[in-house]
Coordinates of C-alpha atoms (C1' of nucleotides) in Angstrom, one line a residue:
Chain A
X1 CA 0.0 0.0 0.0
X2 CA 1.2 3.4 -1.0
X3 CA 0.1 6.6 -0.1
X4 CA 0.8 8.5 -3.4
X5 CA -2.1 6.2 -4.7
X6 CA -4.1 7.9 -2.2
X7 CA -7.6 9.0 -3.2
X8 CA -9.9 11.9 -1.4
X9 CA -13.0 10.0 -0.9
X10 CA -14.6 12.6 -3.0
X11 CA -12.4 11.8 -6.0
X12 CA -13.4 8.1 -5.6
X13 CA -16.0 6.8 -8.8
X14 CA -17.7 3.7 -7.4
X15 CA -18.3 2.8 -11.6
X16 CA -14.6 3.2 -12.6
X17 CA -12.9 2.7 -9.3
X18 CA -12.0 -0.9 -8.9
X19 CA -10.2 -0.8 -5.7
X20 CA -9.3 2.4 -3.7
X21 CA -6.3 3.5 -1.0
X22 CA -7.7 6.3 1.6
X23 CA -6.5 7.4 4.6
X24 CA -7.7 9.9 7.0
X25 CA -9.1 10.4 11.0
X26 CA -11.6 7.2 12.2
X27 CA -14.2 9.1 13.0
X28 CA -16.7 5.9 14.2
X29 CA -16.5 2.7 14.7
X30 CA -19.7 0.6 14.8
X31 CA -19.3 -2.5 15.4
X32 CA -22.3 -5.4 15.4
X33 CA -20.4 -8.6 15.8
X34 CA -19.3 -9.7 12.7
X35 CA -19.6 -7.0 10.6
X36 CA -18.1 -3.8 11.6
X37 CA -18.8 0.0 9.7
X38 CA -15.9 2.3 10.1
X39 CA -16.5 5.9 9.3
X40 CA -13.2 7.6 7.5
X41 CA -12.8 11.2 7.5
X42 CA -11.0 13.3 4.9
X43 CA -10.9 16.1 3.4
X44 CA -13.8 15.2 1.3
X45 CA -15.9 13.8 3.3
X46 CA -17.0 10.0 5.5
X47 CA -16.1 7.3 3.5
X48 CA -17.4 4.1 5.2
X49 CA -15.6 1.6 5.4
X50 CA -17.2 -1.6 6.0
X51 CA -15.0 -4.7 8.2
X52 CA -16.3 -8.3 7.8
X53 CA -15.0 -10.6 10.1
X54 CA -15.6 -13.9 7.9
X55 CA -13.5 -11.6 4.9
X56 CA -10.4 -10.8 7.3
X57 CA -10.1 -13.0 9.4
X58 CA -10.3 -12.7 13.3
X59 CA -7.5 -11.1 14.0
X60 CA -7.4 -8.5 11.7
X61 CA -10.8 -8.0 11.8
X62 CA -10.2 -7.2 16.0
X63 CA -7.1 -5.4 15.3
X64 CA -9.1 -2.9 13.1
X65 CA -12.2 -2.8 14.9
X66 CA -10.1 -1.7 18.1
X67 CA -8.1 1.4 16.5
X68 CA -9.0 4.5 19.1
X69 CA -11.2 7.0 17.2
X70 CA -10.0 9.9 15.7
X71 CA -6.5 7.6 15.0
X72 CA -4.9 8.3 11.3
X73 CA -5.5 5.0 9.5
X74 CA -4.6 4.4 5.6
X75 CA -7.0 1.5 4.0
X76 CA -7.1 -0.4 0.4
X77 CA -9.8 -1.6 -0.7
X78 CA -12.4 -2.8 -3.4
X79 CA -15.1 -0.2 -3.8
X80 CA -18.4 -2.0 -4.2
X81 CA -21.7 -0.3 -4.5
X82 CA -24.4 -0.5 -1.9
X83 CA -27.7 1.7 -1.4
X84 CA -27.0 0.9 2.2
X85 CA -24.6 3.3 2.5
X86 CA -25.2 7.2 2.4
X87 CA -22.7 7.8 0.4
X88 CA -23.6 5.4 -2.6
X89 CA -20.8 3.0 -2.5
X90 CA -18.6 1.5 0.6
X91 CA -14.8 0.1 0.7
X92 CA -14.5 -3.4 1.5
X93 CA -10.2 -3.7 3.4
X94 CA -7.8 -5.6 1.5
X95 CA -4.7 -4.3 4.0
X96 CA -4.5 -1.4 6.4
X97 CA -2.3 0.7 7.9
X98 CA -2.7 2.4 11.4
X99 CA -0.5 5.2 10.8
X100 CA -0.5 7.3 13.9
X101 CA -2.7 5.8 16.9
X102 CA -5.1 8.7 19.5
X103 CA -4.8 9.0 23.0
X104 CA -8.0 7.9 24.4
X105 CA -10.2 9.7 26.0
X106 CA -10.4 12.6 23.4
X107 CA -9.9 16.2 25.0
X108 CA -13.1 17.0 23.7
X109 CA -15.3 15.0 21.2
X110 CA -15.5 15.5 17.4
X111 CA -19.1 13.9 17.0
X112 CA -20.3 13.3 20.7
X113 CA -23.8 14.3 21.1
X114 CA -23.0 16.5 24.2
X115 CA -22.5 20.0 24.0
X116 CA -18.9 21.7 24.6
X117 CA -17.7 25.0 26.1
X118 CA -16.1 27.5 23.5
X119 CA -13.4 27.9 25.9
X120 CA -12.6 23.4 25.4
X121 CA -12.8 24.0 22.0
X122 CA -10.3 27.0 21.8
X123 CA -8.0 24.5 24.0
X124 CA -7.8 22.1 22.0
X125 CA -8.6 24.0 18.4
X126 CA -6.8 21.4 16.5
X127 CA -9.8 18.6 17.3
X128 CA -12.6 21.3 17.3
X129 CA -11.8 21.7 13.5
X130 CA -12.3 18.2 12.6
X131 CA -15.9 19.3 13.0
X132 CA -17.1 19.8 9.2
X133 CA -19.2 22.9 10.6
X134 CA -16.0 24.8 12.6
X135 CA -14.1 24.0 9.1
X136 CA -16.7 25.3 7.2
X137 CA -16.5 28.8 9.3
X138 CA -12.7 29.1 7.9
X139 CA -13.3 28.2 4.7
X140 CA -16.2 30.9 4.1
X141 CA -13.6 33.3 5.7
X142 CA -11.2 32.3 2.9
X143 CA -13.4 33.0 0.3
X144 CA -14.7 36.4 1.6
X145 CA -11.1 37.2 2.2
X146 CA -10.7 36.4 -1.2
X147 CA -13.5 38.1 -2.9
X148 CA -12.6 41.4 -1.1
X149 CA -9.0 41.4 -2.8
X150 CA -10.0 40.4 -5.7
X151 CA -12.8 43.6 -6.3
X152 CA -9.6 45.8 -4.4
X153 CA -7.2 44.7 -7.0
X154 CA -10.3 45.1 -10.2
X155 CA -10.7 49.0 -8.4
X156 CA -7.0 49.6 -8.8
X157 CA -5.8 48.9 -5.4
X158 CA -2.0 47.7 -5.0
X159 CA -1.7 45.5 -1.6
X160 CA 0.9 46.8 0.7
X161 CA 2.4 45.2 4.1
X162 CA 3.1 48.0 6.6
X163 CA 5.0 47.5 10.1
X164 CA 3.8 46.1 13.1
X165 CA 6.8 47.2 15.4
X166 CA 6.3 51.0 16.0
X167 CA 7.9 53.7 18.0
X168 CA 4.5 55.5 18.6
X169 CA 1.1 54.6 18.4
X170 CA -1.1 55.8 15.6
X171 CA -3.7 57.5 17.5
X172 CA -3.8 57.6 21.4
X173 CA -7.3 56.3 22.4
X174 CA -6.9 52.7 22.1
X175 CA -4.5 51.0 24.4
X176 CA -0.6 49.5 23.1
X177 CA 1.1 46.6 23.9
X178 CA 4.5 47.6 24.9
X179 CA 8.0 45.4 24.2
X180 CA 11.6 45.6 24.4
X181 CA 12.8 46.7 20.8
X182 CA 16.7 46.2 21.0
X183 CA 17.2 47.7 24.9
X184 CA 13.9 50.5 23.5
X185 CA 10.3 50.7 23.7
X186 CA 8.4 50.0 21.3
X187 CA 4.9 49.5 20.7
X188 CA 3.0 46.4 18.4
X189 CA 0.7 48.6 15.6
X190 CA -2.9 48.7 16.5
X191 CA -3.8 49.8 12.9
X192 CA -1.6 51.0 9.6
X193 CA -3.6 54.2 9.5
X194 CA -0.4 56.6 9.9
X195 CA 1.5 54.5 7.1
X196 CA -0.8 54.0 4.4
X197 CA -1.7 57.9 4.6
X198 CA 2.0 58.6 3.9
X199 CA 1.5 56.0 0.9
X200 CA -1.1 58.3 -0.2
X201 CA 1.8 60.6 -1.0
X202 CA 3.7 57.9 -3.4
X203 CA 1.2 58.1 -6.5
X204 CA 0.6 54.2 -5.4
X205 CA -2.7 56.1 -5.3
X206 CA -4.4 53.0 -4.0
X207 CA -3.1 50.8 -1.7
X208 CA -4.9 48.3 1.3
X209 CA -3.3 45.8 3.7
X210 CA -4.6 42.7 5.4
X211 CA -2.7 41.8 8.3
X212 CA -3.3 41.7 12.1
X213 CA -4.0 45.0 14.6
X214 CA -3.1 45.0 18.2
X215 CA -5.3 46.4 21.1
X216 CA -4.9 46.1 24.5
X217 CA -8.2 47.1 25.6
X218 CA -9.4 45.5 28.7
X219 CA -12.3 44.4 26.8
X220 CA -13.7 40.9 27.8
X221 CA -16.8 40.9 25.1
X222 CA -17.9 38.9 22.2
X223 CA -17.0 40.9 20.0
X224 CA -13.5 42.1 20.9
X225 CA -10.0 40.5 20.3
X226 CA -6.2 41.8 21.4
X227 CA -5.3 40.4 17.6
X228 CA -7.6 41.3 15.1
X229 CA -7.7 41.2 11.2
X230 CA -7.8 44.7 10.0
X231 CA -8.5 45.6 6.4
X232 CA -7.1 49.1 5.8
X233 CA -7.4 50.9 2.6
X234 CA -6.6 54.4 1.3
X235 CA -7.7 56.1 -1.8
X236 CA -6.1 59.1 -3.4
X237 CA -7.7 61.7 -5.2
X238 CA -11.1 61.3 -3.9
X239 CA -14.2 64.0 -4.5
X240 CA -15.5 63.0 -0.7
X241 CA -15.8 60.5 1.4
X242 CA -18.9 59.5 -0.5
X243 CA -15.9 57.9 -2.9
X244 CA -14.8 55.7 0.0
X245 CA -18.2 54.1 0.7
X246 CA -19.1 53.0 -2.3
X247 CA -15.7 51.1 -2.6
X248 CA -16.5 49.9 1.3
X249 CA -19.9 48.9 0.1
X250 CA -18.4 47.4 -3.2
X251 CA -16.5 45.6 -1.6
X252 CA -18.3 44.3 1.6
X253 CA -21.1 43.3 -1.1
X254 CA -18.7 41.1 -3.3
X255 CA -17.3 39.7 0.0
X256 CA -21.0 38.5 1.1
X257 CA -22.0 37.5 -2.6
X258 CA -18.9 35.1 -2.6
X259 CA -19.8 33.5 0.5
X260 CA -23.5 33.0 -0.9
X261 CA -22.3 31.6 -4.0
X262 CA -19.0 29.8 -3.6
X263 CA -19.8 28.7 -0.1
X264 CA -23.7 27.7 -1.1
X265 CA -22.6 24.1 0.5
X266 CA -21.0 25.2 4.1
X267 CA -23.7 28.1 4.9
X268 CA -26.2 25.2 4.1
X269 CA -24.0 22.9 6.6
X270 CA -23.7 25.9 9.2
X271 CA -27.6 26.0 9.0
X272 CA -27.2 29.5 7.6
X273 CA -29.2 31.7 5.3
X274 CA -27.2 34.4 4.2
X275 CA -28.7 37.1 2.2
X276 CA -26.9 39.9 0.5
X277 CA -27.9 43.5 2.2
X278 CA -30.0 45.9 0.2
X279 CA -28.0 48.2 -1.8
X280 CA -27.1 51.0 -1.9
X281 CA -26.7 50.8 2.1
X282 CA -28.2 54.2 3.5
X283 CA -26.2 56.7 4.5
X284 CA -27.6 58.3 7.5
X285 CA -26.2 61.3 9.1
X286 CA -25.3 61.3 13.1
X287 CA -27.8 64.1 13.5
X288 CA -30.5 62.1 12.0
X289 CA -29.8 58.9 14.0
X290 CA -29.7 61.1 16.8
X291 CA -33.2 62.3 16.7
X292 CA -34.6 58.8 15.8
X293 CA -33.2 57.4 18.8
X294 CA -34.2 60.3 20.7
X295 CA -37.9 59.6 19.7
X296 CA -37.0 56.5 20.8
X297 CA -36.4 57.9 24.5
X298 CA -33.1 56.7 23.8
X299 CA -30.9 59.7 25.1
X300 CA -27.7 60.4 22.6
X301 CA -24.5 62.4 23.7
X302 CA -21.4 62.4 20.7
X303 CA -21.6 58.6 20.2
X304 CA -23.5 56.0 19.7
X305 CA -23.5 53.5 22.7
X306 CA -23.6 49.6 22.1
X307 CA -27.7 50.1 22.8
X308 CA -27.7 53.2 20.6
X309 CA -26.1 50.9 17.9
X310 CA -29.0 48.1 19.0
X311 CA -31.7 49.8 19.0
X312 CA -30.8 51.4 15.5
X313 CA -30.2 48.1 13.8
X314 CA -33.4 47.0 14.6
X315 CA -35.3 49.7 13.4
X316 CA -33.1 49.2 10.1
X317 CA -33.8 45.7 10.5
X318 CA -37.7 46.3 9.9
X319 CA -37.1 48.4 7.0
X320 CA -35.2 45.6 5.4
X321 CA -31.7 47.0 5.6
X322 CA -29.0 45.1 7.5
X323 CA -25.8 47.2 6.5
X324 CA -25.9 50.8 6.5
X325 CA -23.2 54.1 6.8
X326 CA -23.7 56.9 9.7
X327 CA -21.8 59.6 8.5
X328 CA -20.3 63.2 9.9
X329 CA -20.0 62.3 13.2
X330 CA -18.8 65.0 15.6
X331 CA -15.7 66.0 14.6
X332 CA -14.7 65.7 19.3
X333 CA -15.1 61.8 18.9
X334 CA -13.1 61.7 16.1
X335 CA -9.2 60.9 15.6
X336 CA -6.9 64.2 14.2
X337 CA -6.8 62.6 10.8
X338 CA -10.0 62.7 10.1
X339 CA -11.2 65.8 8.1
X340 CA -13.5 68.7 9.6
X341 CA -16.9 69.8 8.2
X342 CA -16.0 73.3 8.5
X343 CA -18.1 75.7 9.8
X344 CA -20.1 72.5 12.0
X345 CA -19.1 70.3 14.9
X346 CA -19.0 67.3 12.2
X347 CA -16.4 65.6 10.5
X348 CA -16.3 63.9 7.5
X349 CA -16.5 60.2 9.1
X350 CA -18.0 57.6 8.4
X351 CA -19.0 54.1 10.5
X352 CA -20.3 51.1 8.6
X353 CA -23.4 48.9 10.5
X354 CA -23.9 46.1 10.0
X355 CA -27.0 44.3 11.8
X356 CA -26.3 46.2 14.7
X357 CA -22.8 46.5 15.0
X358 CA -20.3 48.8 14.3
X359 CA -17.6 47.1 11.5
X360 CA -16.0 49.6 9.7
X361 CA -15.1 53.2 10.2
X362 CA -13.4 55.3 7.8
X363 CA -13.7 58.9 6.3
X364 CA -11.8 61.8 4.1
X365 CA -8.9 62.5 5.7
X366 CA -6.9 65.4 6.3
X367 CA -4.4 66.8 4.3
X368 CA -3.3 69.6 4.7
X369 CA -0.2 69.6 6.8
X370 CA -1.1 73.2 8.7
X371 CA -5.1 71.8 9.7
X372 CA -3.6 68.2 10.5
X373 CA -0.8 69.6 12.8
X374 CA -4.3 72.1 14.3
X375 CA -5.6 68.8 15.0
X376 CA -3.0 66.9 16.5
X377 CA -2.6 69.7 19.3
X378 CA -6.5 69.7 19.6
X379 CA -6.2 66.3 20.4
X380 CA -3.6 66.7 23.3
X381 CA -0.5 65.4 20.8
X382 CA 2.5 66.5 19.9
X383 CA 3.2 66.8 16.2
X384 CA 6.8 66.8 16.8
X385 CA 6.5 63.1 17.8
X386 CA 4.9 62.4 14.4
X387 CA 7.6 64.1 12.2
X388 CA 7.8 61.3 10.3
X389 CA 4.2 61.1 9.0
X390 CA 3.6 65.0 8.8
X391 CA 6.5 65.0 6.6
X392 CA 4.8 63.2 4.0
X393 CA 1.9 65.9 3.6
X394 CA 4.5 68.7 2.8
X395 CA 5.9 67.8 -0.1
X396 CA 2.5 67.1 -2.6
X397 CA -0.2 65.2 -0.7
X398 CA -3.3 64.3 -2.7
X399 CA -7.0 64.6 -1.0
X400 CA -7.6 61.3 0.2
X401 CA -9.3 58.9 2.4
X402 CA -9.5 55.2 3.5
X403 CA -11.5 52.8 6.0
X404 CA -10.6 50.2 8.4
X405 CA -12.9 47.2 8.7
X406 CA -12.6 44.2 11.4
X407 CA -12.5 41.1 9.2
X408 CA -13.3 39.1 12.5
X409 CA -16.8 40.7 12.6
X410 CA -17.4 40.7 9.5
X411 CA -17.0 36.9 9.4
X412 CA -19.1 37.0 12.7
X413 CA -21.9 38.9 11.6
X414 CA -22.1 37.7 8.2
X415 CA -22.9 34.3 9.8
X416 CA -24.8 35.0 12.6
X417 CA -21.9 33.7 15.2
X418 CA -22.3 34.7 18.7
X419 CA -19.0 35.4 19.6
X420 CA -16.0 36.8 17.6
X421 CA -13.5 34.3 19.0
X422 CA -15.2 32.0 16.7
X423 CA -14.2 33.5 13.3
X424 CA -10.0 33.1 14.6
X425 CA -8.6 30.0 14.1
X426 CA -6.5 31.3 17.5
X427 CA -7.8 34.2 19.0
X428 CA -6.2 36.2 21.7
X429 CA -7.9 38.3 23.8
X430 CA -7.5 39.5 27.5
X431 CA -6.8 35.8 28.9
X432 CA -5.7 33.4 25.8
X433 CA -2.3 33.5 24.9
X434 CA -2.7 29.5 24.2
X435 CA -2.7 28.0 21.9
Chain B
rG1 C1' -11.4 50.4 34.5
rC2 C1' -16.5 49.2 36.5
rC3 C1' -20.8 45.7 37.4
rC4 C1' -22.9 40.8 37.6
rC5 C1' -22.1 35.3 37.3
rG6 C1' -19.5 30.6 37.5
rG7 C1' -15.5 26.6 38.4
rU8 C1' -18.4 18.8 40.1
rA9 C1' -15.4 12.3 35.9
rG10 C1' -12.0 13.2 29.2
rU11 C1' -16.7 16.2 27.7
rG12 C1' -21.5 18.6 29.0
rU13 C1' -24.4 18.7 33.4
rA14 C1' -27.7 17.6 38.4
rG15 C1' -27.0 18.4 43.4
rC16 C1' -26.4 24.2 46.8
rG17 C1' -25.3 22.2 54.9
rG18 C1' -26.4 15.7 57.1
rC19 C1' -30.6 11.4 52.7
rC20 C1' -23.6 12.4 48.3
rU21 C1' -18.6 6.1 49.3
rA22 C1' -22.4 12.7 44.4
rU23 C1' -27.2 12.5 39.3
rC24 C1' -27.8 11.9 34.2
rA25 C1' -25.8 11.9 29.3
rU26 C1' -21.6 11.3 26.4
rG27 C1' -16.8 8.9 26.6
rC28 C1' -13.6 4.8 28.0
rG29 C1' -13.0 -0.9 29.2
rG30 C1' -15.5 -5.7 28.7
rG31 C1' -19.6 -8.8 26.7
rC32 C1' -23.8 -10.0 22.8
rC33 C1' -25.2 -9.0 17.7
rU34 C1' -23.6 -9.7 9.4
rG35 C1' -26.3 -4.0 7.1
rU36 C1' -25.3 -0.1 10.6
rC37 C1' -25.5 5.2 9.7
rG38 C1' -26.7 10.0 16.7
rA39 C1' -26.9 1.7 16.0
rG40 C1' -29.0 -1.1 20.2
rC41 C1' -28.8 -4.0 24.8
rC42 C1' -26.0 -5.8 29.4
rC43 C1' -21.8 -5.1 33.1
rG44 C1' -18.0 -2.0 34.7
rC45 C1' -14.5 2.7 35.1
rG46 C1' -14.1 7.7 36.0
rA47 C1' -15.1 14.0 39.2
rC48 C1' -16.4 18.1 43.9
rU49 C1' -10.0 24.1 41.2
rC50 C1' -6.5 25.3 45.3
rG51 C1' -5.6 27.4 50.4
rG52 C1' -7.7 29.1 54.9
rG53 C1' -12.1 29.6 58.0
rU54 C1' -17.4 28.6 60.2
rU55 C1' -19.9 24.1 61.9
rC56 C1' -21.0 18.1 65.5
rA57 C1' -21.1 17.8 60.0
rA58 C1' -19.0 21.5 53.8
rA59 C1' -19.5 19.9 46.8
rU60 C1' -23.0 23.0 49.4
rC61 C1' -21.8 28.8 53.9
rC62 C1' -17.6 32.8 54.5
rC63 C1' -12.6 34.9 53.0
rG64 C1' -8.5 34.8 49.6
rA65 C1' -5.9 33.0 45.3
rC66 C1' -6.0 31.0 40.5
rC67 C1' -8.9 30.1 36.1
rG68 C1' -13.2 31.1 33.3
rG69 C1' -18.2 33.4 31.4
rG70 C1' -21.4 37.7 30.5
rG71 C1' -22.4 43.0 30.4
rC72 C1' -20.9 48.2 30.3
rG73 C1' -17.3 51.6 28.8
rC74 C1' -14.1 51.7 24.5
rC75 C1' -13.5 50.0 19.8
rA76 C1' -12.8 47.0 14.4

RNA sequence: GCCCCGGUAGUGUAGCGGCCUAUCAUGCGGGCCUGUCGAGCCCGCGACUCGGGUUCAAAUCCCGACCGGGGCGCCA
């Protein structure tokens, strides 16, 4: 037996395949004297394979019938046809090969019918995604990842990697994780937003990165993680921020359609029904939410609250939309890069809902050296700290604004998970660190 | 940072001062069964997070530590 003549039970053709080698995790063994069904797991599927005593012989037909579940097993076998089996067709062992035995008990089942703790299955992540439906949560994040490069890179967008070691943060607010850079401080990035605004300046016109953001909040809640997918883009030359939401919307609409169509087979197997949000997604000013929640008796200062957010998806909900913008919020709440409305206490900002929950926010930017430096002391920093970055608006910078959007939530809203930690194959938050 | 809640076999749970040498399911070990597919049936195995305290008596009450869960704030 050789395991380059290895099939994936879903390449096998019970009318041309003869005889079969396939190898992958027992998943069950039921056994009913002298006939035994062994379920094989693989990449493409359960592949029974069915054990007759009378055929092997006794002692084979124990050894087989006694291999721990979940052990790595290779068989070869004649296929042979059977309405019996779910499958169409079963494999009948001519040899076998136990190729890498389990420790029994499991740490956690991969088919048990009792329930098990998020926090088991982050433990011990490598069993959990055994499970076809915790696989099938990765691979619809693979295609939406996917999808969303592919419309970047149709729109013109060039993908950039920026760095995650840093001398400063990027924006105050949100906390940094410190380390020892060479005998300095330095601090892990908790978004690229400084460096893909100086790439603004390059005439890459265009650029977005995909890599991971660093927060040390203290936040223990579904929805928050100290390592984080961040999408960043940034677009030169734009009219308004309008410009940047209908490439967010572009974009976050190709990402769902993908799932919908290329992952038709896992939403069905996740018990998911995914439907692509209205379009265009309303745009609704701050000021307007503001008095619909207020009818609302839900009292609003210069933010939306998690209940603000709540209260305003469901009265989206009802009117059938399920991703929407709010746009010029006050310009107080917002970082110094973002651009003023001048004249108003707005800024051109922008958040993207979606069903209740903030997972975007972006805007125009500012780029005029003189209004951005304004803004920095506003903000209680020191533009002398970010020489570096204000550099790069004094020699020709374009008008130009971008977005950062939490792939995690995304992932988790898109299919209704109830906790973020979900969507990453090895989250960290406030306690995890392993695995 | 603030506010709630919890830690019982490998896993998920019941019990919440004495009836607990602790329930049920799943799992594991053994037995029976040639068409199963959440197989079934019979027998068995396996646990009170740790450290103090209260009490005649603690899984159960109190304090602390450790480890978790949820919410708020903040955010993606």
């Amino acid at each position: 037996m050789n395991l380059r003549e290895r099939k994936r039970s879903d390449e096998i053709n019970p009318d041309k395949d003869a005889e079969v080698t396939v190898a992958g995790w027992v998943q069950t063994i039921r056994k009913k004297g002298k006939i035994a069904f062994i379920l094989l797991r693989d990449k493409g599927g359960i592949v029974q394979i069915t054990a007759l005593k009378n055929e092997m012989g006794e002692e084979e037909y124990n050894r087989l019938t006694k291999v721990q579940r979940e052990s790595v097993i290779a068989v070869r076998g004649k296929v042979q046809k059977s309405e019996y089996v779910k499958r169409g067709f079963e494999i009948l062992p001519i040899e076998w090969r136990l190729l890498n035995e389990a420790e029994a008990p499991l740490p956690m089942g991969v088919v048990d019918k009792v329930n098990i703790e998020l926090d088991t299955r982050l433990d011990n992540r490598f069993m959990d995604l055994r499970r076809e439906e915790i696989k099938a949560i990765f691979e619809i994040k693979a295609i939406m990842l996917s999808a969303i490069r592919r419309t970047l890179e149709k729109s013109g967008f060039v993908e950039v990697q920026t760095p995650k070691i840093l001398k400063a943060g990027a924006e105050g607010g949100a906390t940094l994780f410190k380390l020892d850079y060479f005998g300095k401080n330095a601090y892990l990035a908790q978004s690229p937003q400084l460096f893909k605004q100086i790439l603004m300046s390059t005439g890459l016109e265009r650029v977005y990165e995909i890599a991971p953001a660093f927060r040390a909040e203290l936040s223990d809640t579904t929805r928050h993680l100290s390592e984080f997918t961040s999408l960043d883009f940034e677009m030169a030359f734009i009219e308004s921020q309008d410009d940047v939401m209908d490439m967010v919307e572009e974009m976050v609409d190709s990402a769902v359609n993908a799932a919908i169509n290329e992952g038709k087979d896992r939403l069905d197997m996740l018990g998911i029904e995914l439907n692509r949000p209205k379009r265009p997604y309303p745009r609704l000013t701050f000021e307007e939410v503001k008095r619909t929640l207020e009818e609302k008796d839900k009292k609003v200062d210069n933010d939306l609250d998690t209940e603000g957010e709540k209260i305003l998806g469901e009265i989206m909900a009802e009117k059938g939309y399920y991703a929407y913008f709010v746009v010029e919020y006050p310009e107080e709440e917002k970082p110094f890069y973002i651009m003023e409305k001048d004249g108003t206490p707005w800024s051109y900002s922008f958040d993207l809902e979606f069903k209740g929950q903030e997972l975007a926010s972006g805007g125009q930017r500012e780029h005029r050296p003189e209004i951005l430096m304004e803004r920095m002391k506003k903000k209680g920093l020191d533009p002398k700290d970010f020489e570096f970055y204000i550099k790069a608006f004094r020699y020709g910078m374009p008008p130009h604004g971008g977005v950062g959007l939490g792939i995690e939530r995304l992932i988790q809203k898109a299919l209704n998970l109830e906790n973020v930690r979900e969507t990453t194959i090895f989250p960290r938050d406030r306690f995890r660190l392993v695995p």
